PDB file of N, CA and C in Angstrom:
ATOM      1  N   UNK C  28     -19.773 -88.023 -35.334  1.00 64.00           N
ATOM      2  CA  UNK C  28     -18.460 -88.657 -35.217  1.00 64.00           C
ATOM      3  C   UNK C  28     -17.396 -87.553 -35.087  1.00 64.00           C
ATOM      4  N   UNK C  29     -16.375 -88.147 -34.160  1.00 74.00           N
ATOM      5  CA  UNK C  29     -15.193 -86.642 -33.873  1.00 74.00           C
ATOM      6  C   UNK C  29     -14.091 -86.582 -35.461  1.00 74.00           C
ATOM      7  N   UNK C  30     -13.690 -85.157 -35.618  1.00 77.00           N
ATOM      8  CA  UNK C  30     -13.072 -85.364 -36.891  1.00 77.00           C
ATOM      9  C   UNK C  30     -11.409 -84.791 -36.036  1.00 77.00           C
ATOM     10  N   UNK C  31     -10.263 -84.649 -37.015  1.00 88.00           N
ATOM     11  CA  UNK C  31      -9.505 -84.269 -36.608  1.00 88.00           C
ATOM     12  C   UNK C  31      -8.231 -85.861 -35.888  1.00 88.00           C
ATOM     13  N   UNK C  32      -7.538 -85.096 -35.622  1.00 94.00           N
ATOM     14  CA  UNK C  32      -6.334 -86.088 -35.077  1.00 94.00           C
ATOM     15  C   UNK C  32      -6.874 -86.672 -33.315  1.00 94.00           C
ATOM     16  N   UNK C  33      -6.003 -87.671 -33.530  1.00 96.00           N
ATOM     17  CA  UNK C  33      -6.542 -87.981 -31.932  1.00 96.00           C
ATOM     18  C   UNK C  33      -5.734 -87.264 -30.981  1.00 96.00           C
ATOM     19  N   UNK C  34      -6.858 -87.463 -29.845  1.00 96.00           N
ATOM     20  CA  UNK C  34      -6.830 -86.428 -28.687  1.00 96.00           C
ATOM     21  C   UNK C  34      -7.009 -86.982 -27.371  1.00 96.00           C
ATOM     22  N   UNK C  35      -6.537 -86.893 -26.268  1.00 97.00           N
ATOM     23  CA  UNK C  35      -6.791 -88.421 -25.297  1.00 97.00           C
ATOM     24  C   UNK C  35      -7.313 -87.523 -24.086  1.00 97.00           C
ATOM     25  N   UNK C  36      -8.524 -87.997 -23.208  1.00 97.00           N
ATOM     26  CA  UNK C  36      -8.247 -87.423 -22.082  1.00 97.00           C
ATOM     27  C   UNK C  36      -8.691 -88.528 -20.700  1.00 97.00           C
ATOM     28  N   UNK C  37      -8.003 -88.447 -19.589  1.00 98.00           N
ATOM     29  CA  UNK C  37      -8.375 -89.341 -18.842  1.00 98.00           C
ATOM     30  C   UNK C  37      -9.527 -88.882 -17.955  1.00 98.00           C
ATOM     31  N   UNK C  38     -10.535 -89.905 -17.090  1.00 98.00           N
ATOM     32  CA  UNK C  38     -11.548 -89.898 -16.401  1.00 98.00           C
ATOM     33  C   UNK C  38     -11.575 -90.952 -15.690  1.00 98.00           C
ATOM     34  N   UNK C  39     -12.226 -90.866 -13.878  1.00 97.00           N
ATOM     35  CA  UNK C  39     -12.753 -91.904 -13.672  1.00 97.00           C
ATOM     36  C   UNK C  39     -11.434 -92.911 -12.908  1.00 97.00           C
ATOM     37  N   UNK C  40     -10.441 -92.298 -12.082  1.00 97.00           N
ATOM     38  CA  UNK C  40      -9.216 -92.348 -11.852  1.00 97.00           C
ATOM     39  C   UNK C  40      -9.745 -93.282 -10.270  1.00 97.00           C
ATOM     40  N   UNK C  41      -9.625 -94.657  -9.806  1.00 95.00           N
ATOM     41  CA  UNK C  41     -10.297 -95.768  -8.779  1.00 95.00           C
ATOM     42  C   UNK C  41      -8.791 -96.359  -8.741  1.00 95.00           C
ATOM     43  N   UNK C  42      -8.823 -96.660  -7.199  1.00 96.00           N
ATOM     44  CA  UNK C  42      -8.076 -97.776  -7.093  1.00 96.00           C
ATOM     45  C   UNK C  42      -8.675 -98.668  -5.861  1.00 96.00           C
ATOM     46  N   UNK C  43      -8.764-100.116  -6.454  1.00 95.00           N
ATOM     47  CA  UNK C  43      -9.356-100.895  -5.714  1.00 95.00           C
ATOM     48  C   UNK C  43      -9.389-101.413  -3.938  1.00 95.00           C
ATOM     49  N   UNK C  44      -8.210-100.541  -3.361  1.00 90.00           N
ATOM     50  CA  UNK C  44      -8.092-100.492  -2.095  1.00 90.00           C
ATOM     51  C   UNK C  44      -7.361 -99.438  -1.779  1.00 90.00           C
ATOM     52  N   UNK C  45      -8.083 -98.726  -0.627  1.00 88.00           N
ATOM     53  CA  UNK C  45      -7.597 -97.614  -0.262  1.00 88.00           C
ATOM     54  C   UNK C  45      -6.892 -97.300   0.977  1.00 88.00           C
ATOM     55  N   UNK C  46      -6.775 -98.450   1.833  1.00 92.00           N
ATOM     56  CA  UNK C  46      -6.027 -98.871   3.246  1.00 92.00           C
ATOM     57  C   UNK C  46      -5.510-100.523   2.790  1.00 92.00           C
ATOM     58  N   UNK C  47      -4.571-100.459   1.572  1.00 95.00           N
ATOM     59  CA  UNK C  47      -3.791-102.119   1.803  1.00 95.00           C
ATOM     60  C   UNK C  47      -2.722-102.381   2.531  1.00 95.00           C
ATOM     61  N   UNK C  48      -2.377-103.427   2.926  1.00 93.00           N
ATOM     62  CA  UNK C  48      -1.189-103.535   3.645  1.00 93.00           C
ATOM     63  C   UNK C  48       0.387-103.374   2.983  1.00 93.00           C
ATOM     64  N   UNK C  49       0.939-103.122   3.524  1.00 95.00           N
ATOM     65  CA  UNK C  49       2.526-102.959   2.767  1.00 95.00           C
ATOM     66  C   UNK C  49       2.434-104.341   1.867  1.00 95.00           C
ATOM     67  N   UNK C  50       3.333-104.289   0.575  1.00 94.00           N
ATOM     68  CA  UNK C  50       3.629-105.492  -0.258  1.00 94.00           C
ATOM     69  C   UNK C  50       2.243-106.115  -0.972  1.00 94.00           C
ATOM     70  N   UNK C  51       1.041-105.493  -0.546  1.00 95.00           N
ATOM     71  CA  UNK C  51      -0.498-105.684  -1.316  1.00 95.00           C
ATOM     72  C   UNK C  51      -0.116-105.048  -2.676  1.00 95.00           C
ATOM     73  N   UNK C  52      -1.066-105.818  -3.432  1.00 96.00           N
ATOM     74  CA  UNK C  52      -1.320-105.635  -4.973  1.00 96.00           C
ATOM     75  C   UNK C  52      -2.522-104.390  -4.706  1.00 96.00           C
ATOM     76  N   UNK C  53      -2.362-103.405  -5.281  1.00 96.00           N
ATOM     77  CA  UNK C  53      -3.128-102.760  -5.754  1.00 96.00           C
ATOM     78  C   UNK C  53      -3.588-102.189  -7.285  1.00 96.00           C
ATOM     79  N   UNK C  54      -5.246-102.283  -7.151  1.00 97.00           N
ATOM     80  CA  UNK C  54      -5.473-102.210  -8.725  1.00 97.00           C
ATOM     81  C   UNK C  54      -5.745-100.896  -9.197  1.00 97.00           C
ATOM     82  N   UNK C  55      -5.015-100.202 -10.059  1.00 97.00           N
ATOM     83  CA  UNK C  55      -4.946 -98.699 -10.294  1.00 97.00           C
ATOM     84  C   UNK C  55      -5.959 -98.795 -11.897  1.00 97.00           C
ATOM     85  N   UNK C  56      -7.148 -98.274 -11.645  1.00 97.00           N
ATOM     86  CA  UNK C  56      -7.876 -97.956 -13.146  1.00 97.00           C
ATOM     87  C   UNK C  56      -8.419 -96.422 -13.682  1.00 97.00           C
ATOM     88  N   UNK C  57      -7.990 -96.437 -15.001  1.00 98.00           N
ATOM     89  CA  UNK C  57      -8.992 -94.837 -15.407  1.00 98.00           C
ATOM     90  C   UNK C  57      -9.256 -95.537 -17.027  1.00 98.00           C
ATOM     91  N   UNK C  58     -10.267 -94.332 -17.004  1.00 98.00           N
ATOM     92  CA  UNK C  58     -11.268 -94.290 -18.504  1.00 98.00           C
ATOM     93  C   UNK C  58     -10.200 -93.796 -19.508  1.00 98.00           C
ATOM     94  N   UNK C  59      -9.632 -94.340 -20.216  1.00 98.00           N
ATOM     95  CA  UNK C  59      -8.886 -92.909 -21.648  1.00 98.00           C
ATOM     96  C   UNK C  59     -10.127 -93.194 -22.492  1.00 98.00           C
ATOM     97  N   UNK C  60     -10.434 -92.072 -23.047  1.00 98.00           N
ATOM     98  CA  UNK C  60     -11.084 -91.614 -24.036  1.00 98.00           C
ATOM     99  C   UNK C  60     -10.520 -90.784 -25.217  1.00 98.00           C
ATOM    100  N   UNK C  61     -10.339 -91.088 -26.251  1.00 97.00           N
ATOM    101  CA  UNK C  61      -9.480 -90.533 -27.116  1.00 97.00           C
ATOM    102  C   UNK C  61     -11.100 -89.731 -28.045  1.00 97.00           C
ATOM    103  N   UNK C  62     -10.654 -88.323 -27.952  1.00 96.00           N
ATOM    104  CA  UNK C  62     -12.056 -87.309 -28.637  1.00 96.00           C
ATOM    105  C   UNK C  62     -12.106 -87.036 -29.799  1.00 96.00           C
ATOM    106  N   UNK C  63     -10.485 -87.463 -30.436  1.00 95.00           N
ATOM    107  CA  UNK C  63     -10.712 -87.067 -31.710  1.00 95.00           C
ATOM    108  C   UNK C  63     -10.997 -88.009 -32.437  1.00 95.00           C
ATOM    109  N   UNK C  64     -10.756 -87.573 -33.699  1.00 93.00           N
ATOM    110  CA  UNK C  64     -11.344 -88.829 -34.970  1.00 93.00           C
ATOM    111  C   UNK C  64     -10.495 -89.806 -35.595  1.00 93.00           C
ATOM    112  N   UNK C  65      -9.029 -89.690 -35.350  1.00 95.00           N
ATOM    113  CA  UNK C  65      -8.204 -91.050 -35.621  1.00 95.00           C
ATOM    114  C   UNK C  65      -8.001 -91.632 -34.236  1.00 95.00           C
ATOM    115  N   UNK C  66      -7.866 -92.884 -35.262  1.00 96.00           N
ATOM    116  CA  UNK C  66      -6.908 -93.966 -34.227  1.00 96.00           C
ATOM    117  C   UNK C  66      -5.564 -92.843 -33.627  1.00 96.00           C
ATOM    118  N   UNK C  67      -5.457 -93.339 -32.103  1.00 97.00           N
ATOM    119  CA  UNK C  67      -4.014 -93.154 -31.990  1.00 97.00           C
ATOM    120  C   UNK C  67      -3.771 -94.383 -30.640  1.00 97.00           C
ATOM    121  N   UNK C  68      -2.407 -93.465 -29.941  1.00 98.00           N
ATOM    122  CA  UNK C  68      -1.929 -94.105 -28.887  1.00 98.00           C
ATOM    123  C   UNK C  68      -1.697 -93.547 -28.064  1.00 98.00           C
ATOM    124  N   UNK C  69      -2.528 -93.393 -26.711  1.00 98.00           N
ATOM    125  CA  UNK C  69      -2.112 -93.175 -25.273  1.00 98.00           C
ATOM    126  C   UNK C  69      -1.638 -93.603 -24.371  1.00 98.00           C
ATOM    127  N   UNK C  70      -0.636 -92.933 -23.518  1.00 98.00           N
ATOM    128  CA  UNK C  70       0.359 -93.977 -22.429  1.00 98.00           C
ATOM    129  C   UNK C  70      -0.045 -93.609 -21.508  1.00 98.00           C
ATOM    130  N   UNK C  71      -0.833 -94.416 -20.480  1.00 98.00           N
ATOM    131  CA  UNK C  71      -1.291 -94.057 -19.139  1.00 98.00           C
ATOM    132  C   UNK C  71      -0.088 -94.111 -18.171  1.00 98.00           C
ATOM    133  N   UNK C  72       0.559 -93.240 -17.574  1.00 98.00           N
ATOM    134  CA  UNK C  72       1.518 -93.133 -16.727  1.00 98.00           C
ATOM    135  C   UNK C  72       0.855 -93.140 -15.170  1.00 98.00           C
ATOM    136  N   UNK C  73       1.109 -94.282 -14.452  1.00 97.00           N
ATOM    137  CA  UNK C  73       1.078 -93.922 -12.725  1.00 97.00           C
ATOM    138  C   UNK C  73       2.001 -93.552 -12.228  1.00 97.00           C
ATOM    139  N   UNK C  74       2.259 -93.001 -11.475  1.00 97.00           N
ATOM    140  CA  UNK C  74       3.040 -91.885 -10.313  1.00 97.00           C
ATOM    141  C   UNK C  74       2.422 -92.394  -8.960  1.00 97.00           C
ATOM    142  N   UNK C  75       3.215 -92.777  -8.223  1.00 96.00           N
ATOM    143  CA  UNK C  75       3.111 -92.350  -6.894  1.00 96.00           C
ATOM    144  C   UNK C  75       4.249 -91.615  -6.199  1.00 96.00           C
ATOM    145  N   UNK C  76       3.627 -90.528  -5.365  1.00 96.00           N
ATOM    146  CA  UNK C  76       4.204 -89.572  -5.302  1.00 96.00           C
ATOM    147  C   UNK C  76       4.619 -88.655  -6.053  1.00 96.00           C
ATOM    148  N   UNK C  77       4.795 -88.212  -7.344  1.00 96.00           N
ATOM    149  CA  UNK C  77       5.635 -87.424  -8.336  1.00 96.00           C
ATOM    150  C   UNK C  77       6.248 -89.019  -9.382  1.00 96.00           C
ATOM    151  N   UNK C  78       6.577 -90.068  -8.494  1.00 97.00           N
ATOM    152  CA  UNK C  78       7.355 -90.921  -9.269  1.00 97.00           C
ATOM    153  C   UNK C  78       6.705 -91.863  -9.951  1.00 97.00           C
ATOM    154  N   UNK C  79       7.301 -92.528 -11.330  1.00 97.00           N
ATOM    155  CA  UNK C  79       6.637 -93.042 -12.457  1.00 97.00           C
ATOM    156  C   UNK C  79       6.982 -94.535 -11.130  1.00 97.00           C
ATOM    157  N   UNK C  80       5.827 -95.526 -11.735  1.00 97.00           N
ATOM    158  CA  UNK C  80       5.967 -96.815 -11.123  1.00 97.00           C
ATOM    159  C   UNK C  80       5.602 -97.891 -12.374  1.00 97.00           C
ATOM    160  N   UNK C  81       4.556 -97.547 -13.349  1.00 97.00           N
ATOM    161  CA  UNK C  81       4.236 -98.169 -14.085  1.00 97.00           C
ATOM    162  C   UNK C  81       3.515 -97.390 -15.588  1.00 97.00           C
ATOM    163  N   UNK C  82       3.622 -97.982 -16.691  1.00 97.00           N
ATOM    164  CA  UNK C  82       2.761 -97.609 -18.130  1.00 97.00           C
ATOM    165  C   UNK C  82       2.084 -98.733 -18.626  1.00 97.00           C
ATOM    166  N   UNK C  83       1.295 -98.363 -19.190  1.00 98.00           N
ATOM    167  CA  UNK C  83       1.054 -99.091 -20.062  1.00 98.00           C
ATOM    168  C   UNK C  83       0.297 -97.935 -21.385  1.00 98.00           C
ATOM    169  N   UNK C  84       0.676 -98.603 -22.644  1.00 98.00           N
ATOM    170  CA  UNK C  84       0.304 -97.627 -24.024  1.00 98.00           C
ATOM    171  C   UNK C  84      -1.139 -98.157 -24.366  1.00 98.00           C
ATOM    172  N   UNK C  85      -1.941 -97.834 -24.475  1.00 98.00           N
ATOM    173  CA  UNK C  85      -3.503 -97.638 -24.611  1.00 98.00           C
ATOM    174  C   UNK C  85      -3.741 -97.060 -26.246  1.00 98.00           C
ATOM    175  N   UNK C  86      -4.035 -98.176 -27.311  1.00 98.00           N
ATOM    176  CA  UNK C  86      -4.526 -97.604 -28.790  1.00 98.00           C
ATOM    177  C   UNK C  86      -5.888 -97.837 -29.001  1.00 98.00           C
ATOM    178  N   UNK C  87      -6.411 -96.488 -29.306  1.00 98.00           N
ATOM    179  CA  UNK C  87      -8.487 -96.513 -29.512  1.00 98.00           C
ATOM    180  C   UNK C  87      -8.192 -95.561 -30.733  1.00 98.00           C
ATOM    181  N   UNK C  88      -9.456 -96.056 -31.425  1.00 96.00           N
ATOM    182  CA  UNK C  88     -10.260 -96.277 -32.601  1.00 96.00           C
ATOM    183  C   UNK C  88     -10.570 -94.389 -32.364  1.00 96.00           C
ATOM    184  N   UNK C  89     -10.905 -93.540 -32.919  1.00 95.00           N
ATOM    185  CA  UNK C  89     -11.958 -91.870 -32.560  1.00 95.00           C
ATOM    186  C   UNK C  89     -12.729 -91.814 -32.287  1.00 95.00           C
ATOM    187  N   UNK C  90     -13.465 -91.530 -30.898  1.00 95.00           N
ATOM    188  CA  UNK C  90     -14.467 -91.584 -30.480  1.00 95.00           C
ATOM    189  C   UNK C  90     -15.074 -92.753 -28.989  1.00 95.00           C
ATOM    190  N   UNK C  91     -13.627 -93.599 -29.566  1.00 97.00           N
ATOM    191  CA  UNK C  91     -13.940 -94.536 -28.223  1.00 97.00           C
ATOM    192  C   UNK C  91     -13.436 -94.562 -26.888  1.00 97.00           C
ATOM    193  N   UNK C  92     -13.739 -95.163 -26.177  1.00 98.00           N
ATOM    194  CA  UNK C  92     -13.262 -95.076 -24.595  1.00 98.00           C
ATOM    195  C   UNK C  92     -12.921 -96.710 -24.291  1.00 98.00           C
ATOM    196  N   UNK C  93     -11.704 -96.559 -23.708  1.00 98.00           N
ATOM    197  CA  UNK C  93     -11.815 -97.771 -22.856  1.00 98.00           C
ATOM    198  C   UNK C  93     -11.062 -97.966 -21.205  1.00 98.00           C
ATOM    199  N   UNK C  94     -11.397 -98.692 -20.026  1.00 98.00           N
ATOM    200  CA  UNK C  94     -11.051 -98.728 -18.762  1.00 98.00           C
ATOM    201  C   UNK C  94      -9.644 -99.187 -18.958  1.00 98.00           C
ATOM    202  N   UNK C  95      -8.515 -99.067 -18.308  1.00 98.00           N
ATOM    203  CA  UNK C  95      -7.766 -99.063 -18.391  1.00 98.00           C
ATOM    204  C   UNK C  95      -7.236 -99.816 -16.981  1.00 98.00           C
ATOM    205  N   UNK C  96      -6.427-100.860 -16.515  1.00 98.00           N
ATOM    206  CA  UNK C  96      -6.269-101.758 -15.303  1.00 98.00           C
ATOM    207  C   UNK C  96      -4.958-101.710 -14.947  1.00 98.00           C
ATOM    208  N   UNK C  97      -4.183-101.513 -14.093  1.00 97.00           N
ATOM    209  CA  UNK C  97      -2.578-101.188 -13.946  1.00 97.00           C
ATOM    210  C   UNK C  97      -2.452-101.553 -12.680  1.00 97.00           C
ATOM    211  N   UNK C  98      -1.893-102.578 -12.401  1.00 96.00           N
ATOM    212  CA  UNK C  98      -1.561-102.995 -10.957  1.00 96.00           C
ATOM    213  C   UNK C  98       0.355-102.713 -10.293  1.00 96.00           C
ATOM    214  N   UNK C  99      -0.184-101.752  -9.020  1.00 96.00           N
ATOM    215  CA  UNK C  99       1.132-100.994  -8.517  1.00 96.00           C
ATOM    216  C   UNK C  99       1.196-102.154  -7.322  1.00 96.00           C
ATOM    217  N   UNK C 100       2.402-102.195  -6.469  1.00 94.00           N
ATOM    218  CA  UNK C 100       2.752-102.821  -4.987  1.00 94.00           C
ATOM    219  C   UNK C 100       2.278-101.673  -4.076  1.00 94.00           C
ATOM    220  N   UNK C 101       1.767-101.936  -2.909  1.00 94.00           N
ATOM    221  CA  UNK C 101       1.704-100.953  -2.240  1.00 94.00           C
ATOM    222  C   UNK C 101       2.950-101.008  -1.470  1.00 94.00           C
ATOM    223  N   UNK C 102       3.514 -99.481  -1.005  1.00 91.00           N
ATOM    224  CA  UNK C 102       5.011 -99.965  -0.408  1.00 91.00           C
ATOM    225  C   UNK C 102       4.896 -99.627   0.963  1.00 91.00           C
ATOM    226  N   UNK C 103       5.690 -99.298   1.864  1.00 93.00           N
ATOM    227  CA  UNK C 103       5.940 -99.032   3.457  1.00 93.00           C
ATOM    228  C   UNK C 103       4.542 -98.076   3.957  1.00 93.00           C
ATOM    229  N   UNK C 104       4.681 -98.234   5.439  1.00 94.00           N
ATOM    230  CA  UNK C 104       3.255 -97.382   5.862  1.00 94.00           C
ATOM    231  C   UNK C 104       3.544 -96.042   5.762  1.00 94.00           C
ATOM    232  N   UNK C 105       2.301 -95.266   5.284  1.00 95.00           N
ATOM    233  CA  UNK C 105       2.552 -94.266   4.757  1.00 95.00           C
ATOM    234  C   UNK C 105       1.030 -93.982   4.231  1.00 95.00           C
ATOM    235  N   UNK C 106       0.683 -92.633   3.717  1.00 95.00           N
ATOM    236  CA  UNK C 106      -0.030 -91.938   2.788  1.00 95.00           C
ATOM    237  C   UNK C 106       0.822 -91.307   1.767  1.00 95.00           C
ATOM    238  N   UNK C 107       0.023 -92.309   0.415  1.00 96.00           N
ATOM    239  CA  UNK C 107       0.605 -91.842  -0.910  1.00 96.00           C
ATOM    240  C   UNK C 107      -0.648 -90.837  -1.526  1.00 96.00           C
ATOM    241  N   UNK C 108       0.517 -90.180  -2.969  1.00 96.00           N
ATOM    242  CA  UNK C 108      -0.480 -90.145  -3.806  1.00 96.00           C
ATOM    243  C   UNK C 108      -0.760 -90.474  -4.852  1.00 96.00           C
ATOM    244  N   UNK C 109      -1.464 -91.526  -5.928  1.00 96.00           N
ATOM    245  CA  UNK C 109      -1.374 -91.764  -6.593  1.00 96.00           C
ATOM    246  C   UNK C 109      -1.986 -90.988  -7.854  1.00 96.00           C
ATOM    247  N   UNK C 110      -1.101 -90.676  -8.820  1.00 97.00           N
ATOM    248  CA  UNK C 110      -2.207 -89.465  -9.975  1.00 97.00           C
ATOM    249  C   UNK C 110      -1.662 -90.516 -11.238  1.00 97.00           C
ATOM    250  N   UNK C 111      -2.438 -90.121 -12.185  1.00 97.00           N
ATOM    251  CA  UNK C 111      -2.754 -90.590 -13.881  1.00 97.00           C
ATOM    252  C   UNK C 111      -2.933 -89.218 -14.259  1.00 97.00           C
ATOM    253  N   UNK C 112      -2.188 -88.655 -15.196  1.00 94.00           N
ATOM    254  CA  UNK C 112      -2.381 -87.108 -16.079  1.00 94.00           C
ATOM    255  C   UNK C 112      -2.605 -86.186 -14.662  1.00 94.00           C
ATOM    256  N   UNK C 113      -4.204 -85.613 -14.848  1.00 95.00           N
ATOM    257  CA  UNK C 113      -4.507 -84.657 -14.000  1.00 95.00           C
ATOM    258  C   UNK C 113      -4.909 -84.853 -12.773  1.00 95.00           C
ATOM    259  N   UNK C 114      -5.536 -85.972 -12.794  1.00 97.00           N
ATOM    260  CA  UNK C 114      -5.762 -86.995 -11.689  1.00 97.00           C
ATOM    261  C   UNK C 114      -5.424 -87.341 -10.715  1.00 97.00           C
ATOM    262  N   UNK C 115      -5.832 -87.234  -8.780  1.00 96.00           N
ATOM    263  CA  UNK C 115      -5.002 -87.706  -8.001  1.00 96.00           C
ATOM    264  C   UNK C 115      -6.480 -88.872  -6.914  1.00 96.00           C
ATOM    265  N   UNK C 116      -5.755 -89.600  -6.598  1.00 95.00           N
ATOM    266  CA  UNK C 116      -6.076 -90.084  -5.616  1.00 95.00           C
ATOM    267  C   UNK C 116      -5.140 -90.646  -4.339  1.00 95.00           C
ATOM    268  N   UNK C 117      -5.669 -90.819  -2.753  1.00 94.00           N
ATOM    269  CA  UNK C 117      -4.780 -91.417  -1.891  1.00 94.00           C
ATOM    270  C   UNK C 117      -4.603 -92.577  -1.636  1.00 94.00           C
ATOM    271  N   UNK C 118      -4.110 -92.922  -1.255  1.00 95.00           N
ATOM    272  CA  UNK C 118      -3.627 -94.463  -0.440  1.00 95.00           C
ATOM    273  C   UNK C 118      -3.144 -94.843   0.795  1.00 95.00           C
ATOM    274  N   UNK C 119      -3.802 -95.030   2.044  1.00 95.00           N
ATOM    275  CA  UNK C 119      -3.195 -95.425   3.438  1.00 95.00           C
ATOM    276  C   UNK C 119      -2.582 -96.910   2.897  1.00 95.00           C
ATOM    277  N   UNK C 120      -1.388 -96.722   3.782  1.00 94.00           N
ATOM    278  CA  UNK C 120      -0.854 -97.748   3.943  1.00 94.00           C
ATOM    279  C   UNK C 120      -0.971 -98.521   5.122  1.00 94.00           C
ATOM    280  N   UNK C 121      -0.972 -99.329   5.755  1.00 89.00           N
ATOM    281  CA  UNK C 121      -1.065 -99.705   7.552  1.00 89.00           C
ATOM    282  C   UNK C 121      -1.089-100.774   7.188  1.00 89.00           C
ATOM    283  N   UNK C 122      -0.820-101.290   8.492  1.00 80.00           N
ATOM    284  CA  UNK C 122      -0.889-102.834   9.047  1.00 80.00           C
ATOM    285  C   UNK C 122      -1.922-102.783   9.832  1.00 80.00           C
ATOM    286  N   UNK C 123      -2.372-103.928   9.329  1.00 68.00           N
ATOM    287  CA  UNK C 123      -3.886-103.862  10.491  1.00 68.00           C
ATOM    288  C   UNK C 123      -3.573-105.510  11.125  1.00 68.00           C
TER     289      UNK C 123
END
């Protein structure tokens, strides 16, 4: 079992479409895993581009992991990037 204060790190950074159309829901997910041994609270921050779009605060038990689900708009056509912490992934935008 982990001892010590909690410690968070993210993994496992998916988003459920990677060419949506402008004004599409897209589903932004990652793993937090908190390593240490208390409870705490992590705030998963999305960014697209550099810019915050959405949070949500994430509280685990020491030692546990859980998926994490955050739904962004996709906006005008374009290639974004979307990152969580260290994390990046892209996003085409188009009209098909």
């Amino acid at each position: 079992m982990p001892t010590g204060p909690a410690a968070f790190i993210v993994t496992d950074l998916g988003i459920d479409q990677t060419m949506p159309d402008p004004g599409d829901n897209v589903t932004v997910s990652v793993k937090v895993t908190n390593t240490g041994g208390q409870q705490g609270t992590y705030t998963v921050v999305v960014k697209v581009d550099g810019t915050t779009v959405t949070t949500q605060d994430v509280t685990l038990a020491g030692g546990t992991s859980k998926v994490v689900n955050l739904t962004i708009v996709a906006g005008k056509v374009g290639t974004y990037t979307i990152s969580i912490g260290p994390l990046e992934c892209k996003m085409d935008v188009m009209v098909m």
